PDB file of C-alpha atoms in Angstrom:
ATOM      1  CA  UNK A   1      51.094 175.367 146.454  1.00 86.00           C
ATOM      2  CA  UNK A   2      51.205 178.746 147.977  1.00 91.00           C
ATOM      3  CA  UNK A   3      51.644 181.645 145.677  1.00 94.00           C
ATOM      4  CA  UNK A   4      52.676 184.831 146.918  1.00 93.00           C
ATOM      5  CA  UNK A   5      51.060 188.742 145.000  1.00 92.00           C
ATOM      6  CA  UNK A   6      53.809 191.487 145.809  1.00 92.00           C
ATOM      7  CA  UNK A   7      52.442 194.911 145.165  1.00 90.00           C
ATOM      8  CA  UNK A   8      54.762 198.100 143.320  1.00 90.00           C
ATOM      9  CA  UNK A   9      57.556 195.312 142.591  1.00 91.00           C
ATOM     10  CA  UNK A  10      59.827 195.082 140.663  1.00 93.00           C
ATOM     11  CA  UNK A  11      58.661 198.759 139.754  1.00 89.00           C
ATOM     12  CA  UNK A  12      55.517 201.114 140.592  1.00 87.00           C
ATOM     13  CA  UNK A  13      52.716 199.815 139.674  1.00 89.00           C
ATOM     14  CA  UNK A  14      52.993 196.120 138.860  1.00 91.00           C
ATOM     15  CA  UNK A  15      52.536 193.222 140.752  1.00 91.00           C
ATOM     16  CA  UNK A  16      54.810 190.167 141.125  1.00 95.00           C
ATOM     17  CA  UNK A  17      53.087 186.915 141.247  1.00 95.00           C
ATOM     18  CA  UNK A  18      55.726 184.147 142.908  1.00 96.00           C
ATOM     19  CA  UNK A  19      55.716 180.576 143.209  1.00 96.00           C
ATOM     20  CA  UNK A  20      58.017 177.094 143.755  1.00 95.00           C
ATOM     21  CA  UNK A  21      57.570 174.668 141.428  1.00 93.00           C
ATOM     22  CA  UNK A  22      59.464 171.369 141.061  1.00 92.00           C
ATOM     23  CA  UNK A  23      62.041 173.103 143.872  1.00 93.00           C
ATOM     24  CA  UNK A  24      62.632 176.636 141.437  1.00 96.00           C
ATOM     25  CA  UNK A  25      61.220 179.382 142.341  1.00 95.00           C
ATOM     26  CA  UNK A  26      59.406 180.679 139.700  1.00 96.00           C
ATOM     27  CA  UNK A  27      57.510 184.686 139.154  1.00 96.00           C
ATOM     28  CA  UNK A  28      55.450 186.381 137.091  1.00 96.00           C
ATOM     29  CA  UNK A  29      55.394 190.128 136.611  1.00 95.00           C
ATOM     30  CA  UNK A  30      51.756 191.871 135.781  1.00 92.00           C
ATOM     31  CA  UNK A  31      51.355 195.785 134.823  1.00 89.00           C
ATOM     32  CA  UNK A  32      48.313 197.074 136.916  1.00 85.00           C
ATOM     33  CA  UNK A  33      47.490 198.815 134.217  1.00 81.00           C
ATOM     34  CA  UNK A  34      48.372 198.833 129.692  1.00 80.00           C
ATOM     35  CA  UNK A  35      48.629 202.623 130.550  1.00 80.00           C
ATOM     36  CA  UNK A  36      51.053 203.124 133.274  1.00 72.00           C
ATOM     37  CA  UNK A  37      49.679 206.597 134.365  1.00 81.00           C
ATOM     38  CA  UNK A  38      45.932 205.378 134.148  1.00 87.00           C
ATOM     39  CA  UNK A  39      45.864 203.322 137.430  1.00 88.00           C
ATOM     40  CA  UNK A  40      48.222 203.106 140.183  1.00 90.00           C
ATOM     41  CA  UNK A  41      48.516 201.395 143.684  1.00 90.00           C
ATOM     42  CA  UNK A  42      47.546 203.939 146.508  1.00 89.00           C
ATOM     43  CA  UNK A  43      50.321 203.708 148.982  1.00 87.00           C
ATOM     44  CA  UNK A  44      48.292 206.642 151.292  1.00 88.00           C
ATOM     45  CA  UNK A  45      44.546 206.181 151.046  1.00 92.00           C
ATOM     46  CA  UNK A  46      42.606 208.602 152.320  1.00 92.00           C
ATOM     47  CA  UNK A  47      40.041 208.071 155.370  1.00 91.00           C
ATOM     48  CA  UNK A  48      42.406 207.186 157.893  1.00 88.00           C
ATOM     49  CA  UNK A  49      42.967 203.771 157.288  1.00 89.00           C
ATOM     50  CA  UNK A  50      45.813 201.754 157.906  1.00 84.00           C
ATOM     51  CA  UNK A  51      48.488 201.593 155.231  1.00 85.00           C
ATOM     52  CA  UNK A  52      48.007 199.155 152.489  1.00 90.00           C
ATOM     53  CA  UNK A  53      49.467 195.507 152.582  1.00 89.00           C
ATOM     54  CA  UNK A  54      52.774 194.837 150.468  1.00 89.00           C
ATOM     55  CA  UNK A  55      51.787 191.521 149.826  1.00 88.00           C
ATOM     56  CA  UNK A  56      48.526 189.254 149.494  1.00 88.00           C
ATOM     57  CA  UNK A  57      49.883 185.258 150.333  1.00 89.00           C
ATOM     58  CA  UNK A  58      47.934 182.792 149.203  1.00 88.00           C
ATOM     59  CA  UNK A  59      47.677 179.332 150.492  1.00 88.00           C
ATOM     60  CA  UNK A  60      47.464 176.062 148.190  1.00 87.00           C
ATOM     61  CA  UNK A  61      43.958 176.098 148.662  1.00 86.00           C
ATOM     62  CA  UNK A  62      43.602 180.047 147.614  1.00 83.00           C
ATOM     63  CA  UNK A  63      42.594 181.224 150.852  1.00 84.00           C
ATOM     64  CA  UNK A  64      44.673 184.337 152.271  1.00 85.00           C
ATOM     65  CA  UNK A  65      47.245 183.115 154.708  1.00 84.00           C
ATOM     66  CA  UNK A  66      46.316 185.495 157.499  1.00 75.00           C
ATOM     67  CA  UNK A  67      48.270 187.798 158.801  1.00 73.00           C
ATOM     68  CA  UNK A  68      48.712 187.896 162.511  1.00 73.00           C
ATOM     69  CA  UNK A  69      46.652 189.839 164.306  1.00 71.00           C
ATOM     70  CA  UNK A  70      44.404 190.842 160.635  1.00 75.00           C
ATOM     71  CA  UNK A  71      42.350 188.825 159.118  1.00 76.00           C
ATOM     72  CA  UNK A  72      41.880 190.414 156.340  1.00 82.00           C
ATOM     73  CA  UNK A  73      44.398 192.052 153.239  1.00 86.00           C
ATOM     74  CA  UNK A  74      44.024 195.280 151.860  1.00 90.00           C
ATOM     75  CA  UNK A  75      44.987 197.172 148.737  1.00 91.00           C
ATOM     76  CA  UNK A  76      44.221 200.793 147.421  1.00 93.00           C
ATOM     77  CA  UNK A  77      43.873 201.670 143.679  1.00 91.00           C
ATOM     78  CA  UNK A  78      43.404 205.295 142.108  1.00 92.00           C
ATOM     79  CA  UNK A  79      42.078 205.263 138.606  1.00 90.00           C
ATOM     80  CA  UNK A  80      44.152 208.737 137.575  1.00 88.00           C
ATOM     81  CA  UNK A  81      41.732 209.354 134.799  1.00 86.00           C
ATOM     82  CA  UNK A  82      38.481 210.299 136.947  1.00 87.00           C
ATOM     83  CA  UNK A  83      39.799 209.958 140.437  1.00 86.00           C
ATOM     84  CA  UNK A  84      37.794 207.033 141.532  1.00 90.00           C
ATOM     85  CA  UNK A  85      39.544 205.590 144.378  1.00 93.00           C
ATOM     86  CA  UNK A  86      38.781 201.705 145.389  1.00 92.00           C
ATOM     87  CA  UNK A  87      39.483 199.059 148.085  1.00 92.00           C
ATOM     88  CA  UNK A  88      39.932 195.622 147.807  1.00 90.00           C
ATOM     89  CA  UNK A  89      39.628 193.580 150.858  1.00 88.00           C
ATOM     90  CA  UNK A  90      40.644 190.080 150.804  1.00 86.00           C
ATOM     91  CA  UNK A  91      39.436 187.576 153.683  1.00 83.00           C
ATOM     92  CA  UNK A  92      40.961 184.644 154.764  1.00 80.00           C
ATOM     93  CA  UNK A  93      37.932 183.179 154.410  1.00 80.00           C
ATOM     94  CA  UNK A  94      38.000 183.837 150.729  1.00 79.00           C
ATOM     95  CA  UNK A  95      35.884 186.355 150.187  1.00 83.00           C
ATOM     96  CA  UNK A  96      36.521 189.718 148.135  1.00 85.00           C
ATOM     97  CA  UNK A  97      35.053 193.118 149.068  1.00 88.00           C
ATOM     98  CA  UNK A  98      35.432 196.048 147.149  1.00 91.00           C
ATOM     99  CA  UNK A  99      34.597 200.024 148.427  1.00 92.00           C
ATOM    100  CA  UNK A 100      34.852 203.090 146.703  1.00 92.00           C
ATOM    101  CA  UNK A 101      35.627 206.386 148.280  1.00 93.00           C
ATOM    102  CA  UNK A 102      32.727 208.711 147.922  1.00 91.00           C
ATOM    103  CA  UNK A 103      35.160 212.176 149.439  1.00 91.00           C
ATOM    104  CA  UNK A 104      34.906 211.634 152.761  1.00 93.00           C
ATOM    105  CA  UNK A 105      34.109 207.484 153.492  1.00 92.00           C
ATOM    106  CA  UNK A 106      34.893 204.189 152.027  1.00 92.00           C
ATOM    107  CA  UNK A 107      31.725 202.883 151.363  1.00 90.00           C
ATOM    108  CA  UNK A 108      30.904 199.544 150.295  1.00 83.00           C
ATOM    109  CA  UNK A 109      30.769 196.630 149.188  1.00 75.00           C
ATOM    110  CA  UNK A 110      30.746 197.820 145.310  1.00 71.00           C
ATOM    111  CA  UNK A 111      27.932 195.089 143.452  1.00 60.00           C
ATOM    112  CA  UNK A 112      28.080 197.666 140.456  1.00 56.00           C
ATOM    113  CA  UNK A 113      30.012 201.178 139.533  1.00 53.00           C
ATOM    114  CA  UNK A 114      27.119 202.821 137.477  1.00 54.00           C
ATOM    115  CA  UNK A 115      29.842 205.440 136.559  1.00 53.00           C
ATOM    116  CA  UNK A 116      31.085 205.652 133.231  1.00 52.00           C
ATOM    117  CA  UNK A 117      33.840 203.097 132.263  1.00 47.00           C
ATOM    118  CA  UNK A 118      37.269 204.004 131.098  1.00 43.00           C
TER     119      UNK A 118
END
């Protein structure tokens, strides 16, 4: 069945998961983060780069239900504790990339952060 991720609802920094089941609709609400200040949806990324995506749709197969025009999804995350700044990029194809921004370029794809952990 398709599921829908809405990002920053019902509040900042949490992430409704929504579904139908049996004809109800039915949601989920995640925290981003245990500590609210530690990580937080970018709604500005740096870079230049097109504003984030409010919501990731995803089909009943899991694939990304494209957007039109984009096929890919994008979200921004800031971990507030050292400033590391990431992008996840989710293809309809199904695949996930993840950048980092390095200052002055999102580089990428991320296959390990050799910085130290939280």
């Amino acid at each position: 069945q398709q599921v829908t991720a809405t990002f920053n609802q019902p509040a900042a920094n949490q992430l409704t998961i929504a579904w139908t089941e049996n004809g109800v609709g039915r949601s989920l609400v995640h925290h981003l983060s245990s500590d609210p200040a530690r990580v937080s949806f970018d709604p500005a990324p740096p870079g230049g780069v097109a504003a984030p995506d409010n919501s990731f749709v995803f089909t009943d197969l899991g694939f990304i239900q494209p957007i039109v025009g984009n096929p890919t999804s994008n979200i921004y995350i800031v971990d507030n504790r050292n400033g590391r700044r990431f992008n996840i990029t989710a293809t309809i194809g199904g695949g996930i990339i993840e950048r980092q921004w390095d200052g002055a370029a999102w580089n990428g794809p991320v296959l390990s952060d050799p910085s130290p952990g939280p």
